[in-house]
Amino acid sequence: MRDLRIFLLLILIPFQETLPQPSRLPLVAEPVFHYGSIVPHHDFMHEFIEGPLVAGELKLGVQTTGKHAWERLYGYPRYGMGMYYGNIGNPEVLGNPFALYSFFDVPLIRGRHLSFHTQMSLGMAAGFHPYHPAYNPLNLAIGSRVNVFFYYNFYVGITLSDRLRWVHGANFTHFSNGVLTLPNTGFYLLDYYTSLQYTLYSEPPSFKKDPLPPFHPSHEFYLMPVAGLKKTQIEGRSWFASTLTLGYYYQIGPINKVGMGVDFFYDTSLQESFSETEPDFSDILRAGIFAGHELLIDRIGLVVNQGVYWYRKTRFYQQFYSRLAIRYHFPSGLIPSVAIKSHWGKADYIEWGLGYSF
């Protein structure tokens, strides 16, 4: 539970640095309605899906005006906070998730009467009824009351007036605990949603169109030690896992970096594969190389890595691994990071790290 609270703080704090003064905020209020369904990616899910997904949200966002260069690079995006509450198909077995999250909304095409957007949200959700062998045996999808909340959507905005816009979109939502406990197949939801976006201002905002500063490519080396906990069996113990990453990134544009690096993994859960002998230190080590991309939103970095193991004594793991991370780049070079490491979409463990770039 403590790890999940830390995760929420890492999600929400970075936005504070770029918030304008409260008296000048062009705020956008948005009530949202969702209708859809759980995607049954395992056969057992048909046992508990009894109805549709019906959910609501309330968002409050800041409409950027181009004060900072990154706002102009993203076409004057909107960001803020929101609350989500829903019935995802069977409240008795699954509960009713309630989430708090931050979101980032990027216009793809902005027209006078129509606009096309994409939006990403990340936060924490409570209100689940977790698996229990006696009291809730049907919920083999999630074993925790509090889980990570993520969604990604595309929508069309129809301008009704200077202040009001009607939204229609398609939304993908995911709930997971990152193998902090089991089971953790998680939930994948698909839905249609509609909303009304109402802009609150005393006078229409003025969008700055200043020229962007010149871009200079740069090189970055970084060292990132991380640690986490994982489970391999529902009734089993938690195992310690850690990673040491040595990486290099080359910034190819104002918001894009590409790079590569080496990972060294120490995973005590690998001891389970040695039932008759005591494993050596080298038996629970693995090493991999990866290629990666980082998308920059001011000082926030969204990272995708794809790697391959080049050293591993135990063979029951997949040959390839992936990493999705959110990082914050302090001017001092410190980089706090939260990542999910996985094998072909199946979570391995959450990596909590504090790195340094030079």
mmCIF file of N, CA, C and O in Angstrom, residues 96-100 124-128 145-147:
data_model
loop_
_atom_site.group_PDB
_atom_site.id
_atom_site.type_symbol
_atom_site.label_atom_id
_atom_site.label_comp_id
_atom_site.label_asym_id
_atom_site.label_seq_id
_atom_site.Cartn_x
_atom_site.Cartn_y
_atom_site.Cartn_z
ATOM 1 N N ASN A 96 -16.597 -1.751 -7.260
ATOM 2 C CA ASN A 96 -16.835 -0.543 -8.053
ATOM 3 C C ASN A 96 -15.599 0.340 -7.976
ATOM 4 O O ASN A 96 -15.393 1.051 -6.993
ATOM 5 N N PRO A 97 -14.743 0.312 -8.995
ATOM 6 C CA PRO A 97 -13.495 1.081 -8.940
ATOM 7 C C PRO A 97 -13.734 2.584 -8.837
ATOM 8 O O PRO A 97 -14.594 3.146 -9.522
ATOM 9 N N PHE A 98 -12.933 3.209 -7.982
ATOM 10 C CA PHE A 98 -12.904 4.662 -7.847
ATOM 11 C C PHE A 98 -11.461 5.098 -8.012
ATOM 12 O O PHE A 98 -10.575 4.608 -7.308
ATOM 13 N N ALA A 99 -11.194 5.996 -8.967
ATOM 14 C CA ALA A 99 -9.816 6.363 -9.294
ATOM 15 C C ALA A 99 -9.601 7.862 -9.186
ATOM 16 O O ALA A 99 -10.502 8.660 -9.468
ATOM 17 N N LEU A 100 -8.393 8.235 -8.788
ATOM 18 C CA LEU A 100 -7.887 9.603 -8.867
ATOM 19 C C LEU A 100 -6.688 9.579 -9.805
ATOM 20 O O LEU A 100 -5.826 8.700 -9.681
ATOM 21 N N MET A 124 -4.322 6.076 -9.563
ATOM 22 C CA MET A 124 -4.557 4.930 -8.696
ATOM 23 C C MET A 124 -6.052 4.739 -8.505
ATOM 24 O O MET A 124 -6.815 5.707 -8.459
ATOM 25 N N ALA A 125 -6.458 3.463 -8.381
ATOM 26 C CA ALA A 125 -7.872 3.130 -8.224
ATOM 27 C C ALA A 125 -8.059 2.215 -7.020
ATOM 28 O O ALA A 125 -7.281 1.275 -6.811
ATOM 29 N N ALA A 126 -9.089 2.482 -6.237
ATOM 30 C CA ALA A 126 -9.480 1.640 -5.111
ATOM 31 C C ALA A 126 -10.900 1.141 -5.358
ATOM 32 O O ALA A 126 -11.498 1.405 -6.398
ATOM 33 N N GLY A 127 -11.446 0.404 -4.377
ATOM 34 C CA GLY A 127 -12.826 -0.048 -4.470
ATOM 35 C C GLY A 127 -13.015 -1.417 -5.086
ATOM 36 O O GLY A 127 -14.155 -1.835 -5.327
ATOM 37 N N PHE A 128 -11.931 -2.155 -5.351
ATOM 38 C CA PHE A 128 -12.047 -3.493 -5.922
ATOM 39 C C PHE A 128 -12.369 -4.518 -4.834
ATOM 40 O O PHE A 128 -11.992 -4.353 -3.673
ATOM 41 N N ARG A 145 -6.903 -4.592 -3.481
ATOM 42 C CA ARG A 145 -7.986 -3.609 -3.407
ATOM 43 C C ARG A 145 -7.621 -2.304 -4.101
ATOM 44 O O ARG A 145 -8.497 -1.563 -4.547
ATOM 45 N N VAL A 146 -6.325 -1.996 -4.162
ATOM 46 C CA VAL A 146 -5.839 -0.763 -4.782
ATOM 47 C C VAL A 146 -4.946 -1.139 -5.962
ATOM 48 O O VAL A 146 -4.064 -1.990 -5.827
ATOM 49 N N ASN A 147 -5.169 -0.507 -7.116
ATOM 50 C CA ASN A 147 -4.458 -0.869 -8.334
ATOM 51 C C ASN A 147 -4.106 0.367 -9.150
ATOM 52 O O ASN A 147 -4.686 1.442 -8.969
#
